[in-house]
Amino acid sequence: METLRTLPGDDVRQILWRYADRFDLQMAVQSARSIARSVVARLVADGVRNTHEWTERKAELLKAFDESGLTSIYMDPAQGGFIEGPKNLALALVAMELAWVDGGAATSALASCLGLAPIHEKGTDEQRAHYLPLCTPPQPGEDRVCRRAAFALTEPLPYVGVDTGILGGKMRVQSWDDGAEPLLKVEKRGRFITNMDFADIVTAAVESDDPRIKGSCMIILEKDDPGTFDRGAPTLKMVHQLSSTRDPVMSLTVPASRIIGGYDVVDGVIVPRFSHGEIIASVFHRTRIPVGLMTSAKLLSAIEPIIRYHRQRFRGGSVGEPGSRRHELGLQMNEDALQRLVDVWATGEAGCSLGLAAARLADRFDPIEREKDRQFAAQGIKGRKQLAALKDSQERALEYVRLKYAPAGQADPARLAELEADTLAQFVYMDALAGVLNPATKLWNTGVGATMMREAVSLVGGYGITEDCPGFLCHKWMDAQLEATYEGPEAVQRRHLTLTMTNPVFLELVRQWSAELRRSQAGGAAALAGALDLWLWTLDFLQNGADRDGKKLYHGKRQGVTFPLADALGWLLAARSLMQDVAVLAAEAPASPVLAEAAPGLTAFYADMACVQAARAAGEAARVCAELVYGYGCGQAQDGPGGPCIVFTGSEEFARLRQGVDQGLHGTRLAKDRAAEALTAVMIPEALDYPL
Amino acid sequence: MSYHIVVCGSIVPDPLQTLEPVAGPGGPALKNEMMLPAVLDPWAAHALFEAANLAKNVPGSKVWLVSVGPKAKLQQVMMHVAQKVPFELVVMDGPAGGFVEAADTAAALAKAVEGITGLDKGKLLLFGGWSSASRGTGATLQILGELLGVTEQFQGVDELRPADDGSFEVKERIEGGGYLRSRCAGAPAVLGWATGNLPEPPNNPQVGMQNMRLIMPALQKAQPAAVGAAGVAYKAVELPGTRRQTRIVKDTPVDDIAREIVEWIKG
Ligand SMILES: Cc1cc2nc3c(=O)[nH]c(=O)nc-3n(C[C@H](O)[C@H](O)[C@H](O)COP(=O)(O)OP(=O)(O)OC[C@H]3O[C@@H](n4cnc5c(N)ncnc54)[C@H](O)[C@@H]3O)c2cc1C
């Protein structure tokens, strides 16, 4: 049976990733794609990545982004943009299109948004109204240059890197005349600051070094402020050369009104309204999603060049005339070449499903978060009282989750609607979910993605490790490592997850997902449901258990316990997201006039890929759980048939659950065989659509 | 003197795709045609960019893009095209492949053009591709002109220069790399464009959002077009056999490449 007819095009992607009804997003995708596959691809093909310096050729990128609207994609229409409302999904899709060809170019496109994000998220109205339009390209007839921003958090050792709680950057009051705006002296040395070759505006994290200023903040620095604005040495990086990175040194005098979000004067002390920690939390909350997706896009981009390489490997030789199996299939005659490619593909799909679910959630979450802030402000609820109010809403959030996932017909629709309109309950629900999905996207997509990218490279043999490799695969493999590092490396994401994955609302979601999967007939669903249950059991065991020395197992400092559990969760979330998307495809593809005829085969292929991914994820998670439970398990020495041995008590339930996972694997290898077979028949374009 | 420029153009499979004729239920077709990514026919695209440029330089002018094509695929293509230049879309929903009769398409187009509200036929410049990338008969535009009673026709146009009095000069391609320059007293006229002179404009999402506000409703209310190949029997359908002898060589000077091509042609 013919399953997959052509490689999935936009029609398929728009259904899978839920933007079939958003023409603004489709346009943004088209814009980004046309630049990626022309300007960007040309730069990479011409070896422009071979220098650390920011060159004129690299600067062509900025011009292309300006002209095609990508620079202003972050802004609202009133500020010179063209997309109304939250833009997390838009930024994610654009980053993917660019990263399909080159990750550095994608970073370049995103970095100005990152630089502006502190102002966008927490800036005062005046700060937003001033800086965002400045950073849009001039419209016809306007006489100004487009300003660009950089985000300066990390500093040279021994200051802030992963541990962003401590800062080396300092601010002091330089002068404070009666009734006038205080002038601040800001000292900031950055490390690895993206956009630094051309940034006009830097949003920098700094701490008070003066009794007249309280705590920390982020502050806006401009290149023409009095003092030193030294862009510093370029970073001698091996990757992402189509973005600029330097280690700047800034010592500038700025008015206190540059403090992002403003400040109050309390008893003669300047009190910033937001600490640097609060600002970066809300910025990274969102901006980490596109970074994770950049790595997944690389995996998807590898499929076509690899199939082409495999099919053509023996062409032109003395054996294998046209029409022969060797000529037509080349290396695709071999099961391994096919099945490994299915793994690469399924990993890419799962990463995209996870990351785009996070991006869509962020879009829904943004207005809820603002509405929550508005309600609290209107009622004068501040600080600890906010926490209490949210805690009170947790029961309703839990009820909402139970109703949302209740089997069809079993939930009271009126109550569901009521809870859907309950801002605080929705906030608590979405906060719990986003708190896990966002770091999981950054952690799983980049970490597992980098490993999978190595598989992709290996599938192109010796050619894979050359610069001539079609699809720039070896560049992408190295680039993936940077994506796993910046905006907080894997350790940071694991730490984040350690805190958020134990949220009761999230744990209730996991229970509901498991039940939903058990109701589904999809291949691999049983294994995945089993693995979710196993994970829940293991978490509970670790949270309540102690090791042989009586030390608590689940503990912030015990990364040997908490981190693997976070990794296991990443696998499960990604596989579940893919299953969700495939279910949507199965439901909607038949109605698409473009896909209708091909829909059955297409959805069967995707179901097989989701099954492959579910099997792999369940296996990974079960392995991690078994290692933790048995590995730390408190046993007793007993006499066994073969002599003394340690017997772990309380393992029967675990063993039963683990067996459930294994049994859930039934048929999953057959699914992989089918998916692999489909790769031999899929139609690919005549030529890669960007240069070698 | 302003112009009402109607550009006729539809979609073709992206030229990078593998095209393979197959026998479909409704006659010959291309393998997986509906699923192949599509682009605006490059000839029609040239015409559209020229039309937009002309409209920009002659105040009071307006551009319509009239298309007979499968509306679901047209919608995808429009996401890209709409960002290039301002225009209003008029759609007839029907097949646009290489096996549709030119006369049928021309008839459907004529109906669509006649239906445009506010169109002043006295100002009409009917633009389109000299030929199309799906089937280069070059007949559609000529028949359309005849149906609409526009008998001033120019084919293979590379340049159009309007004068202040409403007349214009046209540069048409003729054999042997030569050009024919004509002067036409004024609209209405049919101009089948060759490649024109203008590069593809960069994307401008602001223009895109403006265009899409009208394009989406136009697509929704697209009328079905009765076009096809009824009464036509195809004796054989095949693609020219591909014979590729590709070498990938980096950093070769342009002169060397040219020299090699000349030698190949001679040999
Ligand atoms: C090309 C590039 C561009 C960048 N762009 C920017 C930018 O624009 N703006 C900006 O502010 N920053 C930027 N960065 C900085 C980037 O975000 C940091 O490099 C990253 O967050 C890691 O910090 P670090 O390099 O100081 O690592 P370190 O703090 O030295 O950490 C090293 C490793 O130690 C381990 N580790 C550290 N702490 C812990 C812990 N608590 N628990 C467990 N393990 C731990 C982890 O394995 C970690 O990966 C960029 C970096 C690069 C390479």
PDB file of C-alpha atoms in Angstrom, chain A residues 94-309:
ATOM      1  CA  VAL A  94      10.013  31.820  11.834  1.00  0.00           C
ATOM      2  CA  ALA A  95      12.930  30.473  13.855  1.00  0.00           C
ATOM      3  CA  MET A  96      12.205  27.006  12.495  1.00  0.00           C
ATOM      4  CA  GLU A  97      12.146  28.153   8.898  1.00  0.00           C
ATOM      5  CA  LEU A  98      15.487  29.894   9.258  1.00  0.00           C
ATOM      6  CA  ALA A  99      17.056  27.085  11.276  1.00  0.00           C
ATOM      7  CA  TRP A 100      15.946  24.675   8.555  1.00  0.00           C
ATOM      8  CA  VAL A 101      18.914  26.173   6.698  1.00  0.00           C
ATOM      9  CA  ASP A 102      21.074  27.760   9.401  1.00  0.00           C
ATOM     10  CA  GLY A 103      20.759  28.118  13.156  1.00  0.00           C
ATOM     11  CA  GLY A 104      22.951  31.210  13.390  1.00  0.00           C
ATOM     12  CA  ALA A 105      20.701  33.069  10.979  1.00  0.00           C
ATOM     13  CA  ALA A 106      17.712  32.054  13.080  1.00  0.00           C
ATOM     14  CA  THR A 107      19.450  33.349  16.172  1.00  0.00           C
ATOM     15  CA  SER A 108      20.235  36.598  14.428  1.00  0.00           C
ATOM     16  CA  ALA A 109      16.578  37.045  13.621  1.00  0.00           C
ATOM     17  CA  LEU A 110      15.563  36.301  17.206  1.00  0.00           C
ATOM     18  CA  ALA A 111      18.318  38.133  19.068  1.00  0.00           C
ATOM     19  CA  SER A 112      16.881  41.619  18.620  1.00  0.00           C
ATOM     20  CA  CYS A 113      13.569  40.350  19.939  1.00  0.00           C
ATOM     21  CA  LEU A 114      15.417  38.879  22.912  1.00  0.00           C
ATOM     22  CA  GLY A 115      17.152  42.211  23.438  1.00  0.00           C
ATOM     23  CA  LEU A 116      13.788  43.970  23.465  1.00  0.00           C
ATOM     24  CA  ALA A 117      11.953  41.278  25.394  1.00  0.00           C
ATOM     25  CA  PRO A 118      12.674  42.772  28.846  1.00  0.00           C
ATOM     26  CA  ILE A 119      11.134  46.043  27.650  1.00  0.00           C
ATOM     27  CA  HIS A 120       8.271  44.246  25.951  1.00  0.00           C
ATOM     28  CA  GLU A 121       7.457  42.075  28.957  1.00  0.00           C
ATOM     29  CA  LYS A 122       8.103  44.368  31.890  1.00  0.00           C
ATOM     30  CA  GLY A 123       8.895  47.823  30.498  1.00  0.00           C
ATOM     31  CA  THR A 124       6.812  50.892  31.315  1.00  0.00           C
ATOM     32  CA  ASP A 125       4.356  52.113  28.688  1.00  0.00           C
ATOM     33  CA  GLU A 126       6.759  54.933  27.815  1.00  0.00           C
ATOM     34  CA  GLN A 127       9.688  52.536  27.444  1.00  0.00           C
ATOM     35  CA  ARG A 128       7.666  50.288  25.151  1.00  0.00           C
ATOM     36  CA  ALA A 129       6.320  53.175  23.096  1.00  0.00           C
ATOM     37  CA  HIS A 130       9.808  54.592  22.676  1.00  0.00           C
ATOM     38  CA  TYR A 131      12.015  51.586  22.034  1.00  0.00           C
ATOM     39  CA  LEU A 132       9.872  49.117  20.086  1.00  0.00           C
ATOM     40  CA  PRO A 133       9.099  51.438  17.141  1.00  0.00           C
ATOM     41  CA  LEU A 134      12.764  52.518  17.047  1.00  0.00           C
ATOM     42  CA  CYS A 135      13.680  48.932  16.318  1.00  0.00           C
ATOM     43  CA  THR A 136      11.384  48.543  13.325  1.00  0.00           C
ATOM     44  CA  PRO A 137      12.816  49.262   9.886  1.00  0.00           C
ATOM     45  CA  PRO A 138      11.926  52.699   8.505  1.00  0.00           C
ATOM     46  CA  GLN A 139       8.848  52.817   6.303  1.00  0.00           C
ATOM     47  CA  PRO A 140       9.035  54.486   2.874  1.00  0.00           C
ATOM     48  CA  GLY A 141       9.516  58.238   3.401  1.00  0.00           C
ATOM     49  CA  GLU A 142      10.865  57.852   6.944  1.00  0.00           C
ATOM     50  CA  ASP A 143      14.349  59.166   7.548  1.00  0.00           C
ATOM     51  CA  ARG A 144      15.880  57.057  10.313  1.00  0.00           C
ATOM     52  CA  VAL A 145      17.887  53.908  10.792  1.00  0.00           C
ATOM     53  CA  CYS A 146      16.586  50.750  12.353  1.00  0.00           C
ATOM     54  CA  ARG A 147      17.991  50.315  15.878  1.00  0.00           C
ATOM     55  CA  ARG A 148      18.978  46.897  17.131  1.00  0.00           C
ATOM     56  CA  ALA A 149      19.026  45.474  20.599  1.00  0.00           C
ATOM     57  CA  ALA A 150      21.123  42.989  22.565  1.00  0.00           C
ATOM     58  CA  PHE A 151      20.419  41.182  25.792  1.00  0.00           C
ATOM     59  CA  ALA A 152      23.298  41.188  28.270  1.00  0.00           C
ATOM     60  CA  LEU A 153      22.933  38.828  31.161  1.00  0.00           C
ATOM     61  CA  THR A 154      25.911  36.513  31.226  1.00  0.00           C
ATOM     62  CA  GLU A 155      29.260  37.866  32.372  1.00  0.00           C
ATOM     63  CA  PRO A 156      32.864  36.708  32.309  1.00  0.00           C
ATOM     64  CA  LEU A 157      33.842  34.214  34.994  1.00  0.00           C
ATOM     65  CA  PRO A 158      33.586  34.119  37.923  1.00  0.00           C
ATOM     66  CA  TYR A 159      30.310  35.941  37.639  1.00  0.00           C
ATOM     67  CA  VAL A 160      26.991  34.995  36.245  1.00  0.00           C
ATOM     68  CA  GLY A 161      26.535  32.112  33.845  1.00  0.00           C
ATOM     69  CA  VAL A 162      24.197  29.349  34.763  1.00  0.00           C
ATOM     70  CA  ASP A 163      23.604  30.788  38.215  1.00  0.00           C
ATOM     71  CA  THR A 164      21.949  34.038  37.301  1.00  0.00           C
ATOM     72  CA  GLY A 165      21.246  34.900  40.930  1.00  0.00           C
ATOM     73  CA  ILE A 166      24.595  36.625  41.398  1.00  0.00           C
ATOM     74  CA  LEU A 167      25.650  39.504  39.186  1.00  0.00           C
ATOM     75  CA  GLY A 168      28.961  41.217  38.594  1.00  0.00           C
ATOM     76  CA  GLY A 169      27.362  44.158  36.767  1.00  0.00           C
ATOM     77  CA  LYS A 170      26.863  47.066  39.141  1.00  0.00           C
ATOM     78  CA  MET A 171      25.052  50.399  39.347  1.00  0.00           C
ATOM     79  CA  ARG A 172      25.615  53.387  41.601  1.00  0.00           C
ATOM     80  CA  VAL A 173      24.014  56.788  41.982  1.00  0.00           C
ATOM     81  CA  GLN A 174      26.253  59.260  40.210  1.00  0.00           C
ATOM     82  CA  SER A 175      24.237  62.372  40.925  1.00  0.00           C
ATOM     83  CA  TRP A 176      20.782  63.039  42.277  1.00  0.00           C
ATOM     84  CA  ASP A 177      19.766  66.685  42.241  1.00  0.00           C
ATOM     85  CA  ASP A 178      16.696  67.800  44.107  1.00  0.00           C
ATOM     86  CA  GLY A 179      13.548  67.038  42.167  1.00  0.00           C
ATOM     87  CA  ALA A 180      15.524  65.709  39.199  1.00  0.00           C
ATOM     88  CA  GLU A 181      15.884  62.234  37.781  1.00  0.00           C
ATOM     89  CA  PRO A 182      18.845  60.511  39.422  1.00  0.00           C
ATOM     90  CA  LEU A 183      21.766  59.706  37.146  1.00  0.00           C
ATOM     91  CA  LEU A 184      23.188  56.216  37.502  1.00  0.00           C
ATOM     92  CA  LYS A 185      26.649  54.926  36.729  1.00  0.00           C
ATOM     93  CA  VAL A 186      26.340  51.442  35.251  1.00  0.00           C
ATOM     94  CA  GLU A 187      29.251  49.020  34.907  1.00  0.00           C
ATOM     95  CA  LYS A 188      28.581  45.835  32.976  1.00  0.00           C
ATOM     96  CA  ARG A 189      30.936  43.383  31.362  1.00  0.00           C
ATOM     97  CA  GLY A 190      29.172  40.852  29.180  1.00  0.00           C
ATOM     98  CA  ARG A 191      30.247  37.455  27.983  1.00  0.00           C
ATOM     99  CA  PHE A 192      28.971  35.879  24.773  1.00  0.00           C
ATOM    100  CA  ILE A 193      26.553  38.689  23.943  1.00  0.00           C
ATOM    101  CA  THR A 194      24.655  38.105  20.716  1.00  0.00           C
ATOM    102  CA  ASN A 195      24.163  41.061  18.306  1.00  0.00           C
ATOM    103  CA  MET A 196      26.985  42.961  19.994  1.00  0.00           C
ATOM    104  CA  ASP A 197      28.667  43.952  16.727  1.00  0.00           C
ATOM    105  CA  PHE A 198      25.848  46.258  15.774  1.00  0.00           C
ATOM    106  CA  ALA A 199      23.583  46.672  18.810  1.00  0.00           C
ATOM    107  CA  ASP A 200      22.550  50.252  19.562  1.00  0.00           C
ATOM    108  CA  ILE A 201      20.577  49.315  22.662  1.00  0.00           C
ATOM    109  CA  VAL A 202      21.579  46.846  25.349  1.00  0.00           C
ATOM    110  CA  THR A 203      19.278  45.591  28.059  1.00  0.00           C
ATOM    111  CA  ALA A 204      21.661  44.676  30.864  1.00  0.00           C
ATOM    112  CA  ALA A 205      21.201  42.895  34.171  1.00  0.00           C
ATOM    113  CA  VAL A 206      22.872  44.755  37.037  1.00  0.00           C
ATOM    114  CA  GLU A 207      22.929  44.796  40.801  1.00  0.00           C
ATOM    115  CA  SER A 208      23.054  47.707  43.213  1.00  0.00           C
ATOM    116  CA  ASP A 209      26.425  48.711  44.593  1.00  0.00           C
ATOM    117  CA  ASP A 210      24.979  51.666  46.442  1.00  0.00           C
ATOM    118  CA  PRO A 211      22.845  51.940  49.579  1.00  0.00           C
ATOM    119  CA  ARG A 212      20.588  54.375  47.728  1.00  0.00           C
ATOM    120  CA  ILE A 213      19.512  51.673  45.260  1.00  0.00           C
ATOM    121  CA  LYS A 214      17.771  48.507  46.285  1.00  0.00           C
ATOM    122  CA  GLY A 215      18.409  45.045  44.819  1.00  0.00           C
ATOM    123  CA  SER A 216      18.909  44.370  41.154  1.00  0.00           C
ATOM    124  CA  CYS A 217      17.235  45.338  37.903  1.00  0.00           C
ATOM    125  CA  MET A 218      17.574  45.314  34.164  1.00  0.00           C
ATOM    126  CA  ILE A 219      18.482  48.611  32.642  1.00  0.00           C
ATOM    127  CA  ILE A 220      18.554  50.053  29.136  1.00  0.00           C
ATOM    128  CA  LEU A 221      21.935  51.202  27.851  1.00  0.00           C
ATOM    129  CA  GLU A 222      22.426  53.052  24.585  1.00  0.00           C
ATOM    130  CA  LYS A 223      25.570  53.210  22.557  1.00  0.00           C
ATOM    131  CA  ASP A 224      25.734  57.034  22.692  1.00  0.00           C
ATOM    132  CA  ASP A 225      25.315  57.311  26.433  1.00  0.00           C
ATOM    133  CA  PRO A 226      28.243  59.159  28.089  1.00  0.00           C
ATOM    134  CA  GLY A 227      31.051  56.797  29.039  1.00  0.00           C
ATOM    135  CA  THR A 228      32.518  53.656  27.502  1.00  0.00           C
ATOM    136  CA  PHE A 229      30.571  51.445  25.151  1.00  0.00           C
ATOM    137  CA  ASP A 230      33.215  48.974  24.067  1.00  0.00           C
ATOM    138  CA  ARG A 231      31.884  46.164  21.934  1.00  0.00           C
ATOM    139  CA  GLY A 232      34.754  43.956  23.076  1.00  0.00           C
ATOM    140  CA  ALA A 233      36.434  41.014  21.421  1.00  0.00           C
ATOM    141  CA  PRO A 234      34.517  38.704  19.098  1.00  0.00           C
ATOM    142  CA  THR A 235      33.839  35.260  20.521  1.00  0.00           C
ATOM    143  CA  LEU A 236      35.913  32.656  18.732  1.00  0.00           C
ATOM    144  CA  LYS A 237      33.012  30.270  18.403  1.00  0.00           C
ATOM    145  CA  MET A 238      32.843  27.288  16.083  1.00  0.00           C
ATOM    146  CA  VAL A 239      29.137  27.485  15.427  1.00  0.00           C
ATOM    147  CA  HIS A 240      26.322  29.869  14.577  1.00  0.00           C
ATOM    148  CA  GLN A 241      28.689  32.119  12.672  1.00  0.00           C
ATOM    149  CA  LEU A 242      25.822  33.922  10.990  1.00  0.00           C
ATOM    150  CA  SER A 243      25.083  35.593  14.291  1.00  0.00           C
ATOM    151  CA  SER A 244      27.367  38.055  16.014  1.00  0.00           C
ATOM    152  CA  THR A 245      28.792  37.365  19.480  1.00  0.00           C
ATOM    153  CA  ARG A 246      31.220  39.523  21.504  1.00  0.00           C
ATOM    154  CA  ASP A 247      32.298  40.194  25.064  1.00  0.00           C
ATOM    155  CA  PRO A 248      31.416  43.880  25.587  1.00  0.00           C
ATOM    156  CA  VAL A 249      32.594  46.220  28.315  1.00  0.00           C
ATOM    157  CA  MET A 250      30.224  49.025  29.245  1.00  0.00           C
ATOM    158  CA  SER A 251      30.670  51.830  31.718  1.00  0.00           C
ATOM    159  CA  LEU A 252      27.930  54.364  31.128  1.00  0.00           C
ATOM    160  CA  THR A 253      25.943  57.078  32.797  1.00  0.00           C
ATOM    161  CA  VAL A 254      22.184  56.826  32.290  1.00  0.00           C
ATOM    162  CA  PRO A 255      19.097  58.375  33.858  1.00  0.00           C
ATOM    163  CA  ALA A 256      17.244  56.177  36.353  1.00  0.00           C
ATOM    164  CA  SER A 257      14.243  56.220  34.003  1.00  0.00           C
ATOM    165  CA  ARG A 258      16.090  53.563  32.025  1.00  0.00           C
ATOM    166  CA  ILE A 259      15.389  51.022  34.747  1.00  0.00           C
ATOM    167  CA  ILE A 260      13.109  48.544  33.032  1.00  0.00           C
ATOM    168  CA  GLY A 261       9.628  48.711  34.489  1.00  0.00           C
ATOM    169  CA  GLY A 262      10.419  51.921  36.394  1.00  0.00           C
ATOM    170  CA  TYR A 263      11.161  52.449  40.073  1.00  0.00           C
ATOM    171  CA  ASP A 264       9.771  54.026  43.204  1.00  0.00           C
ATOM    172  CA  VAL A 265      11.612  56.163  45.688  1.00  0.00           C
ATOM    173  CA  VAL A 266      11.011  54.778  49.154  1.00  0.00           C
ATOM    174  CA  ASP A 267      12.660  56.581  52.080  1.00  0.00           C
ATOM    175  CA  GLY A 268      15.232  58.116  49.784  1.00  0.00           C
ATOM    176  CA  VAL A 269      16.103  54.794  48.160  1.00  0.00           C
ATOM    177  CA  ILE A 270      15.559  53.886  44.513  1.00  0.00           C
ATOM    178  CA  VAL A 271      13.508  50.681  44.437  1.00  0.00           C
ATOM    179  CA  PRO A 272      13.231  49.082  40.975  1.00  0.00           C
ATOM    180  CA  ARG A 273       9.750  47.680  40.391  1.00  0.00           C
ATOM    181  CA  PHE A 274      11.202  44.454  38.977  1.00  0.00           C
ATOM    182  CA  SER A 275      14.353  42.623  39.977  1.00  0.00           C
ATOM    183  CA  HIS A 276      16.546  41.271  37.189  1.00  0.00           C
ATOM    184  CA  GLY A 277      15.422  37.782  38.235  1.00  0.00           C
ATOM    185  CA  GLU A 278      11.748  38.575  37.737  1.00  0.00           C
ATOM    186  CA  ILE A 279      12.423  40.011  34.308  1.00  0.00           C
ATOM    187  CA  ILE A 280      14.572  37.202  33.013  1.00  0.00           C
ATOM    188  CA  ALA A 281      12.096  34.668  34.345  1.00  0.00           C
ATOM    189  CA  SER A 282       9.307  36.113  32.252  1.00  0.00           C
ATOM    190  CA  VAL A 283      11.577  36.625  29.231  1.00  0.00           C
ATOM    191  CA  PHE A 284      13.158  33.178  29.180  1.00  0.00           C
ATOM    192  CA  HIS A 285       9.820  31.627  29.924  1.00  0.00           C
ATOM    193  CA  ARG A 286       8.954  32.361  26.310  1.00  0.00           C
ATOM    194  CA  THR A 287      12.171  32.802  24.373  1.00  0.00           C
ATOM    195  CA  ARG A 288      13.483  29.352  25.178  1.00  0.00           C
ATOM    196  CA  ILE A 289      10.776  27.752  23.099  1.00  0.00           C
ATOM    197  CA  PRO A 290      12.023  28.868  19.663  1.00  0.00           C
ATOM    198  CA  VAL A 291      15.559  27.850  20.595  1.00  0.00           C
ATOM    199  CA  GLY A 292      14.431  24.295  21.227  1.00  0.00           C
ATOM    200  CA  LEU A 293      12.512  24.269  17.978  1.00  0.00           C
ATOM    201  CA  MET A 294      15.547  25.370  16.012  1.00  0.00           C
ATOM    202  CA  THR A 295      17.191  22.036  16.753  1.00  0.00           C
ATOM    203  CA  SER A 296      14.094  20.054  15.806  1.00  0.00           C
ATOM    204  CA  ALA A 297      13.828  21.923  12.516  1.00  0.00           C
ATOM    205  CA  LYS A 298      17.343  20.755  11.702  1.00  0.00           C
ATOM    206  CA  LEU A 299      16.286  17.132  12.079  1.00  0.00           C
ATOM    207  CA  LEU A 300      13.312  17.583   9.787  1.00  0.00           C
ATOM    208  CA  SER A 301      15.476  19.393   7.271  1.00  0.00           C
ATOM    209  CA  ALA A 302      17.811  16.396   7.139  1.00  0.00           C
ATOM    210  CA  ILE A 303      15.217  13.966   5.794  1.00  0.00           C
ATOM    211  CA  GLU A 304      15.130  15.072   2.191  1.00  0.00           C
ATOM    212  CA  PRO A 305      18.902  15.340   1.629  1.00  0.00           C
ATOM    213  CA  ILE A 306      19.458  11.961   3.264  1.00  0.00           C
ATOM    214  CA  ILE A 307      16.823  10.211   1.159  1.00  0.00           C
ATOM    215  CA  ARG A 308      18.298  11.790  -1.946  1.00  0.00           C
ATOM    216  CA  TYR A 309      21.786  10.714  -0.989  1.00  0.00           C
TER     217      TYR A 309
END
